[in-house]
CSV table of C-alpha atoms in Angstrom, one decimal:
chain,number,residue,atom,x,y,z
U,1,UNK,CA,25.0,-18.0,54.8
U,2,UNK,CA,21.3,-17.9,54.7
U,3,UNK,CA,21.5,-14.1,55.2
U,4,UNK,CA,23.8,-13.8,52.1
U,5,UNK,CA,21.3,-15.8,50.0
U,6,UNK,CA,18.5,-13.5,51.1
U,7,UNK,CA,20.6,-10.5,50.2
U,8,UNK,CA,21.4,-12.1,46.8
U,9,UNK,CA,17.8,-12.8,46.1
U,10,UNK,CA,16.9,-9.2,47.0
U,11,UNK,CA,19.5,-7.8,44.6
U,12,UNK,CA,18.2,-10.1,41.8
U,13,UNK,CA,14.6,-9.1,42.3
U,14,UNK,CA,15.5,-5.4,42.5
U,15,UNK,CA,17.5,-5.7,39.2
U,16,UNK,CA,14.6,-7.5,37.5
U,17,UNK,CA,12.1,-4.9,38.6
U,18,UNK,CA,14.5,-2.2,37.4
U,19,UNK,CA,14.8,-3.8,34.0
U,20,UNK,CA,11.0,-4.3,33.8
U,21,UNK,CA,10.6,-0.7,34.7
U,22,UNK,CA,12.8,0.4,31.9
U,23,UNK,CA,11.0,-1.8,29.4
U,24,UNK,CA,7.6,-0.5,30.4
U,25,UNK,CA,8.7,3.1,29.9
U,26,UNK,CA,10.2,2.7,26.5
U,27,UNK,CA,8.9,1.9,23.1
U,28,UNK,CA,7.9,-1.8,22.8
U,29,UNK,CA,6.9,-3.6,19.6
U,30,UNK,CA,4.4,-6.4,19.6
U,31,UNK,CA,4.3,-8.6,16.5
U,32,UNK,CA,0.9,-10.4,16.2
U,33,UNK,CA,0.3,-13.7,14.5
U,34,UNK,CA,-2.1,-12.1,12.0
U,35,UNK,CA,0.7,-9.9,10.6
U,36,UNK,CA,-0.1,-6.7,12.4
U,37,UNK,CA,2.5,-4.8,14.3
U,38,UNK,CA,1.7,-2.6,17.4
U,39,UNK,CA,4.1,-0.1,18.9
U,40,UNK,CA,3.6,1.3,22.4
U,41,UNK,CA,4.3,0.6,26.0
U,42,UNK,CA,3.6,-2.7,27.7
U,43,UNK,CA,2.0,-1.8,31.1
U,44,UNK,CA,1.3,-5.1,32.6
U,45,UNK,CA,0.9,-8.9,32.1
U,46,UNK,CA,-1.8,-10.7,34.0
U,47,UNK,CA,-3.9,-13.9,33.4
U,48,UNK,CA,-2.2,-14.5,30.1
U,49,UNK,CA,-2.9,-11.0,28.7
U,50,UNK,CA,-0.7,-8.0,28.0
U,51,UNK,CA,-1.9,-4.5,28.4
U,52,UNK,CA,-0.4,-2.2,25.8
U,53,UNK,CA,-0.6,1.5,26.0
U,54,UNK,CA,-0.7,3.0,22.5
U,55,UNK,CA,0.9,6.5,22.1
U,56,UNK,CA,-1.4,9.4,21.6
U,57,UNK,CA,-0.9,12.7,19.8
U,58,UNK,CA,0.4,15.9,21.4
U,59,UNK,CA,-3.2,16.8,22.4
U,60,UNK,CA,-4.7,13.3,22.7
U,61,UNK,CA,-4.5,10.8,25.5
U,62,UNK,CA,-2.9,7.4,24.9
U,63,UNK,CA,-5.3,4.4,24.6
U,64,UNK,CA,-4.9,1.0,26.1
U,65,UNK,CA,-5.3,-2.3,24.3
U,66,UNK,CA,-5.5,-5.8,25.9
U,67,UNK,CA,-3.9,-8.6,23.9
U,68,UNK,CA,-4.1,-12.3,24.7
U,69,UNK,CA,-0.7,-14.0,24.7
U,70,UNK,CA,-2.0,-16.6,22.2
U,71,UNK,CA,-2.3,-13.8,19.6
U,72,UNK,CA,1.3,-12.7,19.9
U,73,UNK,CA,4.2,-14.1,17.7
U,74,UNK,CA,6.9,-12.2,19.5
U,75,UNK,CA,7.7,-9.0,21.4
U,76,UNK,CA,10.7,-6.7,21.1
U,77,UNK,CA,11.2,-4.5,24.2
U,78,UNK,CA,12.5,-1.1,23.2
U,79,UNK,CA,15.5,-0.4,25.4
U,80,UNK,CA,16.9,2.3,23.1
U,81,UNK,CA,14.8,5.2,24.2
U,82,UNK,CA,11.3,6.4,25.0
U,83,UNK,CA,8.4,5.9,22.8
U,84,UNK,CA,8.2,8.6,20.1
U,85,UNK,CA,5.8,11.5,20.3
U,86,UNK,CA,3.4,11.2,17.4
U,87,UNK,CA,1.9,14.0,15.5
U,88,UNK,CA,-1.3,13.8,13.5
U,89,UNK,CA,-0.8,14.5,9.8
U,90,UNK,CA,-3.9,15.1,7.6
U,91,UNK,CA,-4.0,15.2,3.8
U,92,UNK,CA,-7.0,15.9,1.6
U,93,UNK,CA,-7.4,14.8,-2.1
U,94,UNK,CA,-9.9,14.2,-4.8
U,95,UNK,CA,-10.6,10.7,-6.2
U,96,UNK,CA,-12.1,11.1,-9.7
U,97,UNK,CA,-14.6,8.4,-10.7
U,98,UNK,CA,-13.1,7.9,-14.2
U,99,UNK,CA,-9.7,7.0,-12.8
U,100,UNK,CA,-9.1,3.3,-12.2
U,101,UNK,CA,-6.6,3.8,-9.4
U,102,UNK,CA,-5.5,7.1,-7.8
U,103,UNK,CA,-2.1,7.7,-6.4
U,104,UNK,CA,-2.2,9.6,-3.1
U,105,UNK,CA,1.5,10.1,-2.5
U,106,UNK,CA,1.0,9.1,1.1
U,107,UNK,CA,3.8,6.7,2.2
U,108,UNK,CA,3.2,4.4,5.3
U,109,UNK,CA,5.2,1.8,7.1
U,110,UNK,CA,4.1,-1.6,8.2
U,111,UNK,CA,2.3,-1.2,11.5
U,112,UNK,CA,1.3,2.5,10.9
U,113,UNK,CA,-2.2,3.5,11.8
U,114,UNK,CA,-4.3,5.0,9.0
U,115,UNK,CA,-7.7,6.7,9.0
U,116,UNK,CA,-9.7,7.4,5.8
U,117,UNK,CA,-12.8,9.6,5.6
U,118,UNK,CA,-14.7,10.2,2.4
U,119,UNK,CA,-17.6,12.3,1.2
U,120,UNK,CA,-19.2,13.3,-2.1
U,121,UNK,CA,-21.2,11.6,-4.8
U,122,UNK,CA,-20.5,10.1,-8.2
U,123,UNK,CA,-22.5,8.7,-11.1
U,124,UNK,CA,-21.7,5.1,-11.9
U,125,UNK,CA,-23.7,5.3,-15.1
U,126,UNK,CA,-25.8,8.0,-16.6
U,127,UNK,CA,-28.7,7.7,-14.2
U,128,UNK,CA,-27.4,6.0,-11.0
U,129,UNK,CA,-25.4,7.9,-8.4
U,130,UNK,CA,-23.9,6.8,-5.1
U,131,UNK,CA,-21.7,8.0,-2.2
U,132,UNK,CA,-18.5,6.3,-0.9
U,133,UNK,CA,-20.4,3.4,0.5
U,134,UNK,CA,-21.6,2.3,-3.0
U,135,UNK,CA,-24.9,0.8,-4.0
U,136,UNK,CA,-26.0,-2.8,-4.6
U,137,UNK,CA,-25.9,-3.4,-8.3
U,138,UNK,CA,-26.1,-6.0,-11.0
U,139,UNK,CA,-22.9,-4.9,-12.7
U,140,UNK,CA,-20.5,-7.9,-12.4
U,141,UNK,CA,-17.5,-6.3,-14.1
U,142,UNK,CA,-15.9,-4.5,-11.2
U,143,UNK,CA,-12.7,-5.1,-9.3
U,144,UNK,CA,-14.4,-6.5,-6.2
U,145,UNK,CA,-17.7,-8.1,-7.3
U,146,UNK,CA,-18.9,-9.0,-3.8
U,147,UNK,CA,-18.7,-5.3,-2.6
U,148,UNK,CA,-21.0,-2.5,-3.5
U,149,UNK,CA,-20.9,-0.8,-6.9
U,150,UNK,CA,-19.0,2.5,-6.8
U,151,UNK,CA,-17.7,2.0,-3.3
U,152,UNK,CA,-14.4,3.7,-2.4
U,153,UNK,CA,-11.6,1.2,-1.7
U,154,UNK,CA,-7.9,1.5,-0.6
U,155,UNK,CA,-4.8,-0.6,-0.7
U,156,UNK,CA,-1.2,-0.1,0.4
U,157,UNK,CA,1.0,-0.8,-2.7
U,158,UNK,CA,-0.5,-2.4,-5.7
U,159,UNK,CA,-1.8,-5.5,-4.0
U,160,UNK,CA,-5.5,-5.8,-5.0
U,161,UNK,CA,-5.8,-9.0,-2.9
U,162,UNK,CA,-5.3,-6.8,0.2
U,163,UNK,CA,-7.7,-4.0,-0.8
U,164,UNK,CA,-10.1,-2.7,1.8
U,165,UNK,CA,-13.5,-1.1,1.2
U,166,UNK,CA,-13.4,2.3,2.8
U,167,UNK,CA,-16.9,3.7,2.4
U,168,UNK,CA,-17.4,6.9,4.3
U,169,UNK,CA,-14.8,6.0,7.1
U,170,UNK,CA,-12.3,3.3,7.7
U,171,UNK,CA,-9.4,2.9,10.1
U,172,UNK,CA,-6.7,0.2,9.7
U,173,UNK,CA,-3.2,-0.8,10.4
U,174,UNK,CA,-0.8,-1.0,7.4
U,175,UNK,CA,0.3,-4.6,6.7
U,176,UNK,CA,3.3,-3.5,4.6
U,177,UNK,CA,5.4,-0.5,3.6
U,178,UNK,CA,4.2,1.4,0.6
U,179,UNK,CA,2.0,4.1,-0.9
U,180,UNK,CA,-1.7,4.3,-0.3
U,181,UNK,CA,-3.8,4.0,-3.4
U,182,UNK,CA,-7.5,4.7,-3.8
U,183,UNK,CA,-10.0,3.4,-6.3
U,184,UNK,CA,-13.6,3.2,-7.4
U,185,UNK,CA,-15.2,-0.3,-7.4
U,186,UNK,CA,-16.5,-0.1,-10.9
U,187,UNK,CA,-15.3,-2.0,-14.0
U,188,UNK,CA,-16.6,0.4,-16.6
U,189,UNK,CA,-15.5,4.0,-15.9
U,190,UNK,CA,-16.1,5.7,-19.2
U,191,UNK,CA,-19.6,6.8,-18.4
U,192,UNK,CA,-18.8,7.8,-14.8
U,193,UNK,CA,-18.8,11.4,-13.5
U,194,UNK,CA,-18.1,13.2,-10.2
U,195,UNK,CA,-15.6,12.5,-7.5
U,196,UNK,CA,-15.1,11.7,-3.8
U,197,UNK,CA,-13.2,14.0,-1.4
U,198,UNK,CA,-11.0,11.9,0.8
U,199,UNK,CA,-9.1,12.9,4.0
U,200,UNK,CA,-6.2,10.7,4.9
U,201,UNK,CA,-4.9,10.8,8.5
U,202,UNK,CA,-1.7,9.2,9.7
U,203,UNK,CA,0.3,9.5,12.9
U,204,UNK,CA,4.0,10.1,12.3
U,205,UNK,CA,6.8,10.3,14.9
U,206,UNK,CA,8.6,13.6,15.5
U,207,UNK,CA,12.3,13.6,14.7
U,208,UNK,CA,13.9,16.5,16.5
U,209,UNK,CA,12.4,19.0,14.1
U,210,UNK,CA,13.6,17.4,10.9
U,211,UNK,CA,10.1,16.6,9.7
U,212,UNK,CA,11.3,13.2,8.5
U,213,UNK,CA,9.5,10.1,9.8
U,214,UNK,CA,11.8,8.8,12.5
U,215,UNK,CA,14.9,9.1,10.3
U,216,UNK,CA,17.9,11.0,11.6
U,217,UNK,CA,19.8,13.2,9.2
U,218,UNK,CA,23.3,11.7,9.0
U,219,UNK,CA,26.1,12.1,6.5
U,220,UNK,CA,26.9,9.3,4.1
U,221,UNK,CA,24.9,7.4,1.6
U,222,UNK,CA,22.1,4.9,2.1
U,223,UNK,CA,22.2,1.4,0.6
U,224,UNK,CA,20.4,0.6,-2.6
U,225,UNK,CA,16.7,-0.1,-2.1
U,226,UNK,CA,14.9,-2.9,-3.9
U,227,UNK,CA,11.1,-2.3,-4.2
U,228,UNK,CA,8.6,-4.9,-5.5
U,229,UNK,CA,5.1,-4.0,-6.6
U,230,UNK,CA,2.3,-6.2,-8.0
U,231,UNK,CA,-0.1,-4.7,-10.5
U,232,UNK,CA,-3.2,-6.0,-12.3
U,233,UNK,CA,-3.5,-4.9,-15.9
U,234,UNK,CA,-7.0,-5.3,-17.3
U,235,UNK,CA,-7.2,-5.9,-21.0
U,236,UNK,CA,-10.4,-3.8,-21.5
U,237,UNK,CA,-9.3,-0.5,-19.8
U,238,UNK,CA,-6.5,0.7,-22.0
U,239,UNK,CA,-3.5,2.0,-20.1
U,240,UNK,CA,-3.2,1.2,-16.4
U,241,UNK,CA,-1.6,3.8,-14.1
U,242,UNK,CA,0.5,1.7,-11.7
U,243,UNK,CA,1.3,4.6,-9.5
U,244,UNK,CA,4.9,3.5,-9.5
U,245,UNK,CA,7.2,6.5,-9.7
U,246,UNK,CA,10.4,5.9,-11.6
U,247,UNK,CA,13.7,7.9,-11.6
U,248,UNK,CA,15.7,8.3,-14.7
U,249,UNK,CA,18.2,5.5,-15.0
U,250,UNK,CA,16.3,3.1,-12.6
U,251,UNK,CA,16.5,-0.5,-13.7
U,252,UNK,CA,13.1,-2.2,-13.9
U,253,UNK,CA,12.5,-5.9,-13.9
U,254,UNK,CA,9.0,-7.0,-14.9
U,255,UNK,CA,7.4,-10.4,-14.9
U,256,UNK,CA,3.9,-11.0,-16.1
U,257,UNK,CA,1.4,-13.9,-16.1
U,258,UNK,CA,-2.2,-14.6,-17.0
U,259,UNK,CA,-4.4,-15.0,-20.0
U,260,UNK,CA,-6.7,-12.5,-21.7
U,261,UNK,CA,-9.3,-12.8,-24.5
U,262,UNK,CA,-8.8,-10.5,-27.5
U,263,UNK,CA,-11.9,-11.7,-29.4
U,264,UNK,CA,-14.2,-14.7,-29.3
U,265,UNK,CA,-12.0,-17.8,-29.6
U,266,UNK,CA,-8.7,-15.8,-29.5
U,267,UNK,CA,-6.7,-15.7,-26.3
U,268,UNK,CA,-3.3,-14.4,-25.5
U,269,UNK,CA,-0.6,-14.5,-22.8
U,270,UNK,CA,1.8,-11.6,-22.0
U,271,UNK,CA,4.0,-12.4,-25.0
U,272,UNK,CA,1.1,-11.9,-27.4
U,273,UNK,CA,-0.1,-13.7,-30.5
U,274,UNK,CA,0.0,-13.1,-34.2
U,275,UNK,CA,-2.3,-10.2,-35.1
U,276,UNK,CA,-5.3,-10.4,-37.4
U,277,UNK,CA,-5.1,-9.7,-41.1
U,278,UNK,CA,-6.2,-6.1,-40.8
U,279,UNK,CA,-3.8,-5.4,-37.9
U,280,UNK,CA,-0.9,-6.9,-39.8
U,281,UNK,CA,-1.7,-4.9,-43.0
U,282,UNK,CA,-2.5,-1.5,-41.6
U,283,UNK,CA,-0.3,-1.6,-38.5
U,284,UNK,CA,-3.0,-0.2,-36.2
U,285,UNK,CA,-1.6,-1.7,-33.0
U,286,UNK,CA,0.0,0.7,-30.4
U,287,UNK,CA,3.3,-1.1,-31.2
U,288,UNK,CA,2.8,-2.3,-34.8
U,289,UNK,CA,5.8,-4.6,-35.0
U,290,UNK,CA,5.0,-6.4,-31.7
U,291,UNK,CA,2.5,-9.2,-31.3
U,292,UNK,CA,-1.2,-8.5,-30.5
U,293,UNK,CA,-2.1,-8.8,-26.8
U,294,UNK,CA,1.5,-8.4,-25.7
U,295,UNK,CA,2.1,-6.5,-22.4
U,296,UNK,CA,3.5,-3.1,-23.2
U,297,UNK,CA,4.7,-0.2,-21.0
U,298,UNK,CA,5.4,3.5,-21.1
U,299,UNK,CA,6.8,6.1,-18.6
U,300,UNK,CA,4.9,9.3,-18.4
U,301,UNK,CA,6.2,12.5,-16.8
U,302,UNK,CA,6.8,16.0,-18.1
U,303,UNK,CA,7.1,14.1,-21.4
U,304,UNK,CA,6.3,10.5,-22.4
U,305,UNK,CA,8.8,7.8,-23.2
U,306,UNK,CA,8.5,5.6,-26.3
U,307,UNK,CA,6.2,2.6,-25.8
U,308,UNK,CA,8.2,-0.5,-25.0
U,309,UNK,CA,7.3,-4.2,-25.2
U,310,UNK,CA,7.5,-6.2,-22.0
U,311,UNK,CA,6.0,-9.6,-22.7
U,312,UNK,CA,6.2,-12.2,-20.0
U,313,UNK,CA,9.6,-11.0,-18.8
U,314,UNK,CA,11.7,-8.0,-19.4
U,315,UNK,CA,14.4,-5.7,-18.0
U,316,UNK,CA,14.1,-2.0,-18.8
U,317,UNK,CA,16.2,1.0,-17.9
U,318,UNK,CA,13.9,4.0,-17.3
U,319,UNK,CA,14.8,6.5,-20.0
U,320,UNK,CA,13.0,9.4,-18.2
U,321,UNK,CA,11.6,10.2,-14.7
U,322,UNK,CA,7.8,9.6,-14.4
U,323,UNK,CA,5.0,7.2,-13.6
U,324,UNK,CA,5.0,3.7,-15.1
U,325,UNK,CA,2.0,2.8,-17.2
U,326,UNK,CA,1.2,-0.7,-18.4
U,327,UNK,CA,-1.2,-1.7,-21.2
U,328,UNK,CA,-2.1,-4.3,-23.8
U,329,UNK,CA,-0.9,-4.1,-27.4
U,330,UNK,CA,-4.4,-4.1,-29.0
U,331,UNK,CA,-6.3,-1.6,-31.1
U,332,UNK,CA,-9.8,-2.6,-30.0
U,333,UNK,CA,-10.4,-3.1,-26.3
U,334,UNK,CA,-14.2,-3.2,-26.1
U,335,UNK,CA,-14.4,-6.9,-26.7
U,336,UNK,CA,-11.5,-7.9,-24.5
U,337,UNK,CA,-11.7,-9.6,-21.1
U,338,UNK,CA,-9.2,-10.9,-18.5
U,339,UNK,CA,-6.1,-9.4,-17.1
U,340,UNK,CA,-2.4,-9.8,-16.6
U,341,UNK,CA,-0.7,-9.8,-13.2
U,342,UNK,CA,2.6,-8.0,-13.3
U,343,UNK,CA,5.3,-8.0,-10.7
U,344,UNK,CA,7.6,-4.9,-11.0
U,345,UNK,CA,11.0,-4.9,-9.3
U,346,UNK,CA,13.1,-1.8,-9.4
U,347,UNK,CA,16.3,-0.9,-7.5
U,348,UNK,CA,17.0,2.6,-6.5
U,349,UNK,CA,20.6,3.6,-6.1
U,350,UNK,CA,21.9,4.7,-2.7
U,351,UNK,CA,21.5,8.4,-2.1
U,352,UNK,CA,22.9,11.1,0.2
U,353,UNK,CA,20.9,11.5,3.4
C-alpha cells in the first residue's frame, strides 16, 4: 500500500513539474497593482520574488526582471502557445512648436513598451530657445506649470492627467490602449517657431507575415467598438485638434464640464451665455445664433463640415470623415481663460476582417 502511495506521489509531482514547465515556456501575463501589465516568461519563484524574462527582438537578447509578489495583482499563465516574437518598429515625425497637440498615428495597447527620442530646437518666444528638455521659465500659462517651459510631452489618448515629459529620451509602458499624442509645454504658441524631430519605437508581435499586431485574419465581422476619449479645450487657443479620427456616419456622444472666463466678470459653462450687445447686433461669433462661450465642434478632412453646437451634452452623427476639432463660440479669445473638459464617446460599426 505504501508503495502505491509513493508511486501516486511521484506521478503527481511529475505532472506538476510538467505543467510548470509548460507555463514557463509560454507567454505569461503579470498584472501589477500600479496598473502596468508585463508579458513574458516566468522563469522562477524564490523568496517571494518572481523572475520574469521579457521577450527581445529578433536580434536582441531577452532581459530579466525581478518582481516582488507584493507588487502583483494577478498572473495569467499563457498556455495557448509560445511567447510571440517581437519586431522593433521605428517611426519618425516632426512636432511643430505652434501646434498644441500633434497626432502621431501610432496606436499602442495597454502594456506595450514605448521609447521616445527627440532632438532639435524651438523658440518659445522671440528671443528664448530650448531643446526637448525645456528651460526653467516664469511663464505660468502652460499645460504643465511644474515642468520646464517648451519641454516635449507625450500621452496615450487625450488624457492630460497621464501625460509624461519626454525630454530628449523617455521609455514607458502604456497604461491604456490608444494613440500616442505629443505636445509642447507652452501655453502661448503664436510666437513660437521651430520643431522637434521625434523617433517613436515600439515592439510589435509578428503574426505569421500578416503585419497586423497579433490579430489573425479571419472571415466574418468584428463587433462594434466603443471608444472614449477625454479632451481639454482651452478657451484662449481657438480650435483644439483632438486627434480623434472620425468615419462618416459615426455617432458621437459628447459631454462637457467646466467654467471659462470670457471677459472680466463674465463667465460661462459649455452651454454658453447671452452675447454682448455688439456680438448680438453684428453676429460676429463663429456660430452667430448660438450663445457666447458655448462649446462648438467641427470635423475637418478633405473638406470641412459645418460648425455645430455641442453645449454641455450632445449627440452628433459625423457628416464627413475627418478629425474632430473643438472650440469655444467667441470672437475674441485673447482675454479668455479657463477650459472645458470634454468626454467624447463614439461607436464604430463592426467591419470585415
